[in-house]
Coordinates of C-alpha atoms in Angstrom, one line a residue:
Q208 CA -17.3 -15.0 16.6
Q209 CA -17.1 -12.1 15.0
E210 CA -15.3 -10.2 18.3
S211 CA -13.2 -13.1 17.9
L212 CA -11.9 -12.7 14.5
A213 CA -11.7 -8.4 15.4
E214 CA -9.9 -9.4 18.8
G215 CA -7.3 -11.9 16.9
F216 CA -6.6 -9.9 13.3
T217 CA -6.2 -6.5 15.6
L218 CA -3.7 -8.8 17.2
L219 CA -1.5 -10.2 14.1
L220 CA -1.5 -6.9 12.8
E221 CA -0.3 -4.3 15.6
E222 CA 3.0 -2.8 16.5
N223 CA 3.7 -1.2 19.4
V224 CA 6.8 1.5 19.1
E225 CA 7.9 -0.3 23.2
D226 CA 8.7 -3.2 21.1
E227 CA 12.4 -2.4 21.1
F228 CA 13.0 -1.9 24.1
R229 CA 11.3 -5.2 24.6
S230 CA 14.0 -8.8 26.1
V231 CA 14.8 -11.4 23.7
D232 CA 12.3 -13.6 25.7
A233 CA 9.3 -11.4 26.0
L234 CA 9.7 -10.7 21.8
D235 CA 9.7 -14.5 21.7
S236 CA 7.3 -15.2 24.0
I237 CA 5.1 -11.9 22.1
A238 CA 5.3 -14.0 18.9
Q239 CA 3.9 -17.5 20.6
Y240 CA 0.9 -15.6 21.2
E241 CA 0.6 -14.3 18.2
D242 CA 1.1 -17.6 16.2
A243 CA -1.2 -19.2 18.4
W244 CA -4.2 -17.0 17.4
A245 CA -3.3 -17.0 14.0
Q246 CA -4.2 -21.0 14.3
K247 CA -7.6 -20.4 15.8
L248 CA -8.0 -17.8 12.9
I249 CA -7.9 -20.0 10.4
A250 CA -10.9 -22.0 11.6
L251 CA -12.9 -19.1 12.6
A252 CA -12.1 -17.3 8.5
N253 CA -13.6 -20.0 6.9
G254 CA -16.8 -19.3 7.6
C255 CA -16.7 -15.8 6.8
R256 CA -16.8 -16.8 2.5
G257 CA -19.1 -15.4 0.4
R258 CA -18.6 -11.7 0.8
G259 CA -17.7 -11.7 -2.9
K260 CA -20.9 -11.1 -4.2
I261 CA -21.6 -8.5 -1.8
V262 CA -18.6 -6.6 -2.1
D263 CA -19.5 -6.6 -6.1
A264 CA -22.7 -5.1 -5.0
Y265 CA -21.9 -1.7 -2.4
L266 CA -19.1 -1.5 -5.6
E267 CA -22.2 -1.0 -8.3
L268 CA -24.3 1.1 -5.9
L269 CA -21.4 3.1 -5.3
S270 CA -20.9 3.6 -8.7
S271 CA -25.0 3.8 -9.8
S272 CA -25.8 6.3 -6.5
L273 CA -22.7 9.1 -7.9
A274 CA -23.4 9.1 -11.4
G275 CA -25.3 12.4 -11.1
V276 CA -24.1 14.9 -9.0
P277 CA -27.7 16.9 -7.3
D278 CA -28.7 20.5 -6.9
I279 CA -29.0 21.4 -4.0
P280 CA -30.2 24.6 -3.1
K281 CA -27.7 27.5 -1.6
T282 CA -30.9 28.0 0.8
A283 CA -31.0 24.5 2.2
R284 CA -31.6 24.3 5.5
R285 CA -29.5 22.0 8.1
L286 CA -32.3 18.0 8.5
T287 CA -31.2 15.8 11.1
I288 CA -33.2 12.2 12.3
N289 CA -31.5 9.9 15.0
T290 CA -31.0 6.3 13.2
Q291 CA -30.4 3.3 15.1
Y292 CA -27.3 3.2 13.6
G293 CA -26.9 6.6 14.1
D294 CA -27.1 10.6 13.0
I295 CA -28.5 10.8 9.6
V296 CA -28.1 14.1 8.3
I297 CA -28.5 16.9 5.2
G298 CA -26.3 20.1 5.9
D299 CA -26.1 23.0 4.8
T300 CA -23.9 25.6 2.9
T301 CA -22.3 26.6 6.3
N302 CA -19.1 26.4 7.5
N303 CA -20.7 22.6 9.8
K304 CA -19.3 20.6 12.1
Y305 CA -20.9 16.7 12.5
D306 CA -20.1 15.2 15.7
G307 CA -20.4 11.5 16.8
E308 CA -22.5 8.5 15.5
L309 CA -23.1 9.6 12.3
F310 CA -25.2 6.7 9.6
A311 CA -24.8 9.3 6.7
V312 CA -24.3 13.0 5.7
I313 CA -25.1 15.2 2.8
D314 CA -23.5 18.1 2.5
P315 CA -23.3 20.9 -0.5
G316 CA -20.7 23.1 0.6
G317 CA -19.3 25.1 3.6
D318 CA -15.3 24.2 4.6
D319 CA -16.7 21.4 7.7
T320 CA -15.4 19.1 9.8
Y321 CA -15.9 15.8 10.4
N322 CA -15.4 13.9 14.2
L323 CA -16.4 10.8 13.9
K324 CA -16.6 8.8 17.1
Y325 CA -17.8 5.0 17.7
A326 CA -17.5 2.0 20.0
G327 CA -17.2 -1.6 19.1
I328 CA -17.5 -3.0 16.3
G329 CA -19.9 -3.3 13.2
H330 CA -20.9 0.9 12.2
Q331 CA -21.6 2.0 8.8
T332 CA -21.1 5.6 7.6
Y333 CA -21.5 6.8 5.3
I334 CA -20.3 11.0 3.1
I335 CA -21.4 12.7 0.6
D336 CA -19.3 16.0 0.6
L337 CA -19.3 18.3 -3.1
V338 CA -17.9 21.5 -2.4
G339 CA -15.5 22.4 0.5
K340 CA -12.0 22.9 2.6
D341 CA -13.3 20.2 5.2
T342 CA -10.9 17.9 7.9
Y343 CA -12.2 14.8 8.4
N344 CA -11.4 13.4 11.9
L345 CA -11.5 9.5 12.1
P346 CA -11.8 7.3 14.4
Q347 CA -8.6 5.7 16.6
N348 CA -9.8 3.3 18.2
R349 CA -7.6 0.3 19.2
I350 CA -10.3 -2.3 17.3
S351 CA -11.6 -1.0 13.9
P352 CA -15.9 -0.2 14.7
Y353 CA -15.4 -0.5 11.0
F354 CA -15.0 -4.5 11.6
F355 CA -17.5 -6.3 10.0
G356 CA -19.3 -3.3 8.2
S357 CA -18.5 -0.5 5.6
N358 CA -17.6 3.1 5.6
M359 CA -17.9 5.1 2.6
I360 CA -16.5 8.8 2.2
V361 CA -17.2 10.1 -1.4
D362 CA -15.5 14.3 -0.7
M363 CA -16.4 16.4 -4.3
A364 CA -13.9 19.2 -4.5
G365 CA -12.3 21.3 -2.1
D366 CA -8.3 21.0 -0.2
D367 CA -9.3 18.3 2.4
T368 CA -7.3 17.0 5.4
Y369 CA -8.2 13.0 6.4
N370 CA -6.8 12.3 9.8
A371 CA -7.1 9.4 11.2
G372 CA -5.2 6.7 13.5
S373 CA -5.6 2.9 12.8
W374 CA -8.0 1.2 9.9
T375 CA -9.5 3.4 8.8
L376 CA -9.3 6.2 4.9
G377 CA -10.2 3.2 2.6
A378 CA -9.9 0.4 4.8
G379 CA -11.9 -2.8 4.9
L380 CA -12.1 -5.1 7.8
F381 CA -14.3 -7.6 6.8
G382 CA -16.2 -5.2 5.1
V383 CA -15.8 -2.8 2.4
G384 CA -14.3 0.9 3.2
I385 CA -13.9 3.4 0.4
L386 CA -12.9 6.7 -0.1
W387 CA -12.9 8.8 -3.0
D388 CA -11.4 12.5 -3.2
R389 CA -12.7 13.2 -6.9
A390 CA -10.6 16.8 -6.7
G391 CA -8.5 19.5 -4.0
N392 CA -4.7 19.2 -3.0
D393 CA -5.2 17.2 0.2
R394 CA -3.8 15.6 3.1
Y395 CA -4.0 11.8 4.1
F396 CA -2.3 11.1 8.1
G397 CA -3.1 7.9 9.2
D398 CA -0.9 4.8 10.9
T399 CA -1.7 1.3 10.7
F400 CA -3.9 -0.7 8.2
T401 CA -4.9 2.2 6.4
Q402 CA -4.9 4.5 2.7
G403 CA -6.4 2.2 0.6
A404 CA -6.3 -1.6 3.3
G405 CA -7.9 -4.9 2.5
C406 CA -8.3 -8.4 5.0
F407 CA -10.8 -10.1 4.0
G408 CA -12.8 -7.5 2.2
V409 CA -12.0 -4.1 -0.1
G410 CA -10.2 -1.4 0.9
I411 CA -10.5 1.5 -1.5
L412 CA -8.5 5.1 -1.6
R413 CA -9.1 7.1 -5.0
D414 CA -7.8 10.2 -5.3
D415 CA -8.7 11.9 -8.6
G416 CA -6.4 14.8 -9.2
G417 CA -4.1 17.9 -6.9
N418 CA -0.5 17.9 -5.7
D419 CA -1.3 15.3 -2.7
F420 CA 0.6 14.2 0.4
Y421 CA 0.0 10.5 1.8
Q422 CA 1.5 10.1 5.4
A423 CA 2.2 6.5 7.1
A424 CA 3.5 4.6 9.4
L425 CA 2.9 0.5 8.2
Y426 CA 0.7 -1.5 6.2
A427 CA -1.2 0.9 4.1
Q428 CA -1.4 2.2 0.8
G429 CA -2.8 0.1 -0.8
F430 CA -1.8 -2.7 0.6
S431 CA -3.3 -6.5 1.5
F432 CA -3.8 -8.5 4.3
V433 CA -5.4 -11.9 4.6
D434 CA -7.9 -12.5 1.6
G435 CA -7.4 -8.9 1.0
I436 CA -7.4 -6.0 -1.7
G437 CA -6.6 -2.5 -1.5
I438 CA -5.5 -0.5 -3.2
L439 CA -4.4 3.3 -3.6
T440 CA -6.0 4.8 -6.8
D441 CA -4.5 8.5 -7.8
S442 CA -5.0 9.9 -11.0
S443 CA -3.0 12.9 -11.9
G444 CA -0.6 16.1 -9.7
N445 CA 2.5 15.9 -8.4
D446 CA 2.5 13.7 -4.6
C447 CA 4.7 12.1 -2.3
Y448 CA 3.8 9.2 -0.2
Y449 CA 6.1 8.0 2.9
A450 CA 5.4 5.1 4.6
G451 CA 7.4 3.7 8.5
G452 CA 9.6 6.0 10.8
K453 CA 6.9 5.0 13.4
Y454 CA 7.6 0.6 13.9
K455 CA 11.7 0.0 14.3
D456 CA 13.0 -3.7 12.5
I457 CA 14.0 -4.3 15.2
L458 CA 15.0 -7.5 14.6
R459 CA 17.5 -6.7 11.8
Y460 CA 18.2 -2.8 12.1
K461 CA 18.3 -0.5 15.3
D462 CA 18.1 2.3 12.3
H463 CA 15.3 1.7 10.5
Y464 CA 11.4 1.1 10.1
L465 CA 9.2 -1.5 8.5
S466 CA 7.1 -0.2 6.2
L467 CA 4.8 -2.7 4.4
S468 CA 3.4 -0.6 1.7
Q469 CA 2.7 1.2 -1.2
G470 CA 1.8 -1.6 -3.4
F471 CA 2.9 -4.7 -1.5
S472 CA 0.8 -8.4 -0.3
Y473 CA 1.6 -9.2 3.2
G474 CA 1.1 -13.0 4.2
I475 CA 1.3 -15.2 7.5
R476 CA 3.6 -17.3 6.9
P477 CA 3.2 -20.7 6.3
K478 CA 0.0 -20.7 8.2
M479 CA -1.9 -17.7 5.7
S480 CA -1.7 -16.2 2.5
G481 CA -1.9 -12.3 1.4
G482 CA -3.8 -10.2 -1.5
L483 CA -3.5 -8.5 -3.5
G484 CA -2.1 -5.1 -2.8
L485 CA -1.7 -2.0 -4.9
L486 CA -1.0 1.2 -5.6
V487 CA -1.9 3.8 -8.7
D488 CA -1.0 6.7 -9.2
Q489 CA -1.2 7.7 -13.2
S490 CA 0.9 11.3 -13.4
G491 CA 2.9 13.4 -12.4
N492 CA 6.4 14.1 -11.0
D493 CA 5.8 11.9 -7.9
I494 CA 7.9 10.4 -4.5
Y495 CA 7.4 7.5 -3.3
V496 CA 9.7 6.9 0.5
A497 CA 9.4 3.6 2.4
D498 CA 11.9 1.4 4.8
I499 CA 11.7 -2.1 5.5
F500 CA 9.5 -4.0 2.5
G501 CA 7.2 -1.7 0.5
Q502 CA 6.8 0.2 -3.1
G503 CA 5.5 -3.4 -5.2
A504 CA 6.7 -6.0 -2.5
S505 CA 5.2 -9.0 -0.9
Y506 CA 5.9 -11.7 1.6
W507 CA 3.6 -14.7 1.3
Y508 CA 1.8 -16.3 -1.2
G509 CA 0.6 -12.2 -2.3
L510 CA 1.3 -9.4 -5.6
G511 CA 2.3 -6.5 -4.8
V512 CA 2.7 -3.8 -7.5
L513 CA 3.2 -0.1 -7.6
A514 CA 1.7 1.5 -11.0
D515 CA 3.3 5.0 -12.5
G516 CA 2.2 6.2 -15.0
G517 CA 4.5 8.8 -15.3
G518 CA 6.8 12.3 -14.3
N519 CA 10.0 12.5 -13.4
D520 CA 9.6 10.3 -10.3
Q521 CA 11.9 9.1 -6.9
Y522 CA 11.7 5.9 -5.4
L523 CA 14.1 5.4 -1.8
A524 CA 14.1 2.8 0.4
F525 CA 15.4 -0.1 2.3
Q526 CA 15.2 -3.7 1.8
Y527 CA 13.0 -5.9 0.7
A528 CA 11.9 -3.2 -2.1
Q529 CA 11.0 -1.9 -5.9
G530 CA 10.4 -5.1 -7.4
A531 CA 10.8 -7.6 -4.8
G532 CA 9.1 -10.6 -4.0
T533 CA 10.2 -13.3 -0.7
H534 CA 9.3 -16.4 0.2
M535 CA 6.9 -17.8 -2.8
T536 CA 4.4 -14.4 -4.3
L537 CA 5.6 -12.0 -6.6
G538 CA 6.0 -8.6 -6.4
I539 CA 6.2 -5.4 -8.9
L540 CA 7.2 -2.2 -9.8
Y541 CA 6.1 -1.0 -13.3
D542 CA 6.8 2.7 -14.6
I543 CA 5.6 4.3 -18.0
S544 CA 7.4 7.3 -18.5
G545 CA 9.9 9.5 -17.2
D546 CA 13.2 10.5 -15.7
D547 CA 13.3 7.9 -12.9
N548 CA 15.5 7.3 -9.7
Y549 CA 15.2 4.5 -8.0
T550 CA 17.8 4.0 -4.7
S551 CA 17.7 1.7 -1.4
K552 CA 20.2 -0.9 -0.7
G553 CA 19.5 -4.4 -1.4
V554 CA 16.8 -7.2 -2.1
S555 CA 15.0 -4.7 -4.2
Q556 CA 14.7 -3.5 -7.4
G557 CA 14.0 -7.0 -9.3
C558 CA 15.1 -8.7 -7.0
G559 CA 13.2 -12.1 -6.1
H560 CA 13.7 -14.6 -2.8
D561 CA 12.6 -17.8 -1.9
R562 CA 10.8 -19.6 -4.7
A563 CA 9.8 -16.0 -5.3
A564 CA 9.5 -14.1 -8.2
G565 CA 10.5 -9.7 -8.2
L566 CA 10.2 -7.8 -11.4
L567 CA 10.6 -3.9 -11.9
I568 CA 9.6 -3.1 -15.8
D569 CA 10.6 0.6 -17.3
L570 CA 9.4 1.5 -19.8
N571 CA 10.9 5.1 -21.0
G572 CA 13.0 7.7 -20.1
N573 CA 17.2 9.0 -19.0
D574 CA 16.7 6.7 -15.2
N575 CA 19.0 6.3 -12.3
Y576 CA 18.6 2.9 -10.3
V577 CA 21.6 3.0 -7.3
A578 CA 21.9 0.1 -4.6
Y579 CA 24.7 -2.1 -2.8
D580 CA 23.6 -5.9 -3.2
L581 CA 21.5 -8.6 -4.2
S582 CA 19.3 -6.2 -6.7
Q583 CA 18.9 -5.4 -10.4
G584 CA 17.8 -8.2 -12.0
A585 CA 19.0 -11.6 -8.6
G586 CA 17.5 -14.7 -7.8
S587 CA 18.0 -15.4 -4.6
A588 CA 17.2 -18.8 -3.0
N589 CA 15.6 -20.8 -5.8
G590 CA 14.2 -17.3 -6.8
L591 CA 13.3 -15.0 -10.3
G592 CA 14.5 -11.5 -10.0
F593 CA 14.1 -9.4 -13.6
I594 CA 15.0 -5.7 -14.2
A595 CA 13.7 -4.4 -18.1
D596 CA 15.3 -0.4 -18.9
I597 CA 13.5 -0.5 -22.6
R598 CA 13.9 2.9 -23.6
G599 CA 16.6 6.0 -22.4
N600 CA 20.7 7.1 -21.8
D601 CA 20.7 5.3 -18.3
T602 CA 22.2 4.4 -15.3
Y603 CA 23.1 1.8 -12.8
I604 CA 25.2 1.4 -9.1
V605 CA 25.8 -0.8 -7.0
R606 CA 28.8 -1.7 -4.3
S607 CA 28.6 -6.1 -5.4
D608 CA 29.5 -7.4 -8.3
K609 CA 29.5 -10.9 -6.6
N610 CA 25.1 -10.7 -6.8
T611 CA 23.8 -8.0 -8.8
Q612 CA 23.0 -7.0 -13.0
G613 CA 21.9 -10.5 -13.9
F614 CA 22.4 -13.1 -10.9
G615 CA 21.7 -16.6 -9.9
Q616 CA 22.7 -19.3 -7.1
V617 CA 22.5 -22.4 -7.5
R618 CA 21.0 -23.3 -4.0
R619 CA 18.8 -26.1 -2.4
D620 CA 20.1 -28.9 -5.8
Y621 CA 18.3 -26.5 -8.2
G622 CA 18.8 -22.7 -9.2
S623 CA 17.9 -19.1 -8.7
V624 CA 17.3 -17.3 -11.7
G625 CA 19.1 -13.8 -12.4
I626 CA 17.3 -11.4 -15.4
F627 CA 18.9 -7.6 -16.2
I628 CA 17.8 -6.4 -20.0
D629 CA 18.9 -2.2 -20.9
R630 CA 17.5 -2.3 -25.2
G631 CA 18.3 0.8 -25.5
G632 CA 20.4 4.3 -24.8
K633 CA 23.6 5.1 -23.9
D634 CA 24.0 3.8 -20.1
G635 CA 26.4 4.5 -17.7
Y636 CA 27.6 1.6 -15.1
S637 CA 29.4 1.8 -12.0
G638 CA 30.2 -0.8 -9.7
G639 CA 29.1 -3.7 -11.5
V640 CA 29.7 -6.2 -14.1
G641 CA 27.4 -4.6 -16.3
R642 CA 28.6 -2.6 -19.4
D643 CA 26.4 -1.2 -21.8
S644 CA 26.1 -2.8 -25.7
T645 CA 27.7 -5.9 -25.2
W646 CA 25.8 -8.9 -22.6
W647 CA 27.4 -10.9 -19.5
S648 CA 26.8 -13.8 -17.6
D649 CA 28.9 -14.0 -13.6
S650 CA 27.1 -16.2 -12.5
K651 CA 25.6 -19.4 -13.2
W652 CA 22.0 -19.1 -14.2
G653 CA 22.4 -14.6 -14.5
V654 CA 22.6 -13.3 -17.7
G655 CA 23.0 -9.7 -18.5
I656 CA 21.7 -8.4 -21.8
D657 CA 22.6 -4.0 -22.5
Q658 CA 21.8 -3.5 -26.5

């Protein structure tokens, strides 16, 4: 049963760059095969309930074990113990290299390199590194070795580099994955389902400080799949988040890529709901770059949230982004302060589509919003779109004046609601129906207010 679940959920999550060259018939055959797997997985996954207590106990144990940093003498010598679960290693303060199947490592110092390799599933890895500019090379198996397992990396200090394929860097697949970096200017590289991702489990990436760089292709940076919780939280620093650039969105565009990241939740329509995907950046002048689906968005019965605490931030995406919900779900982008720039093409910036809700809320700062259509408080197909900017001298630019800035259409015998609110400041508008210090209602179920 475990092997079937591992194979099935890997199949549902993995993408192939070769798909853009396949025929329509071939793609349809693949879709039918995946749909059959999804139906089979529903019954199998129902037998895997009750993991909540295990997750809670794991997090409590982790918190208590890291309450104080142990004092390890500089003269400590490296010690290795072989076990059936992998090697247990206590390192020294030199530049160490750790290879193979590791179960537990405590390293007191040095610029270290970790090369982790495993076969099969159900593995456990626990690493605590106290100081040094370290490099972590994580497994790049097609099926995660941590399916039905757990992995935890805690790096106390240093400018570190994390290299991974898929399924690691704070990823929980029917288990728990935690990566906690407490200091340093760090770099994180991954492919799919990484950097705070959860499916029938919990995945957390926590970074406590530094100017950090996060790069992934798909399902990453605060991503949740079925019955999962995925969280990426960064406390401070001028950080850069990039998701996309590898797997083309071949159903819609020839020149855009899927992201489904940066506070995103994803379910399999109509069979399985999503979970909770959360990206929280507390401070700093940050840059967020995604393409199709991302930045506080969700698809099919989930919750995706991107929350930024402060700083002059840049949000760049193309579609289904920046507070967007599609198909009975909720997406939220929440920015507390700073002079921010939001740029997207459409179904973005507070847009809800098909009985879903999308919210974009900015509390303070002189902000700029740029979109093409179906954005800035737009409700589509019985959805709710909501955008609110509370303070600051803001600029709103759109290409279409038909379905933006407080737009709600009649659809399927009842309404779609679009709400646009700007509470203060001297604001500028271009291309749409909005105006400073007035209100408008150019669609049956839409309204805009600028105070």
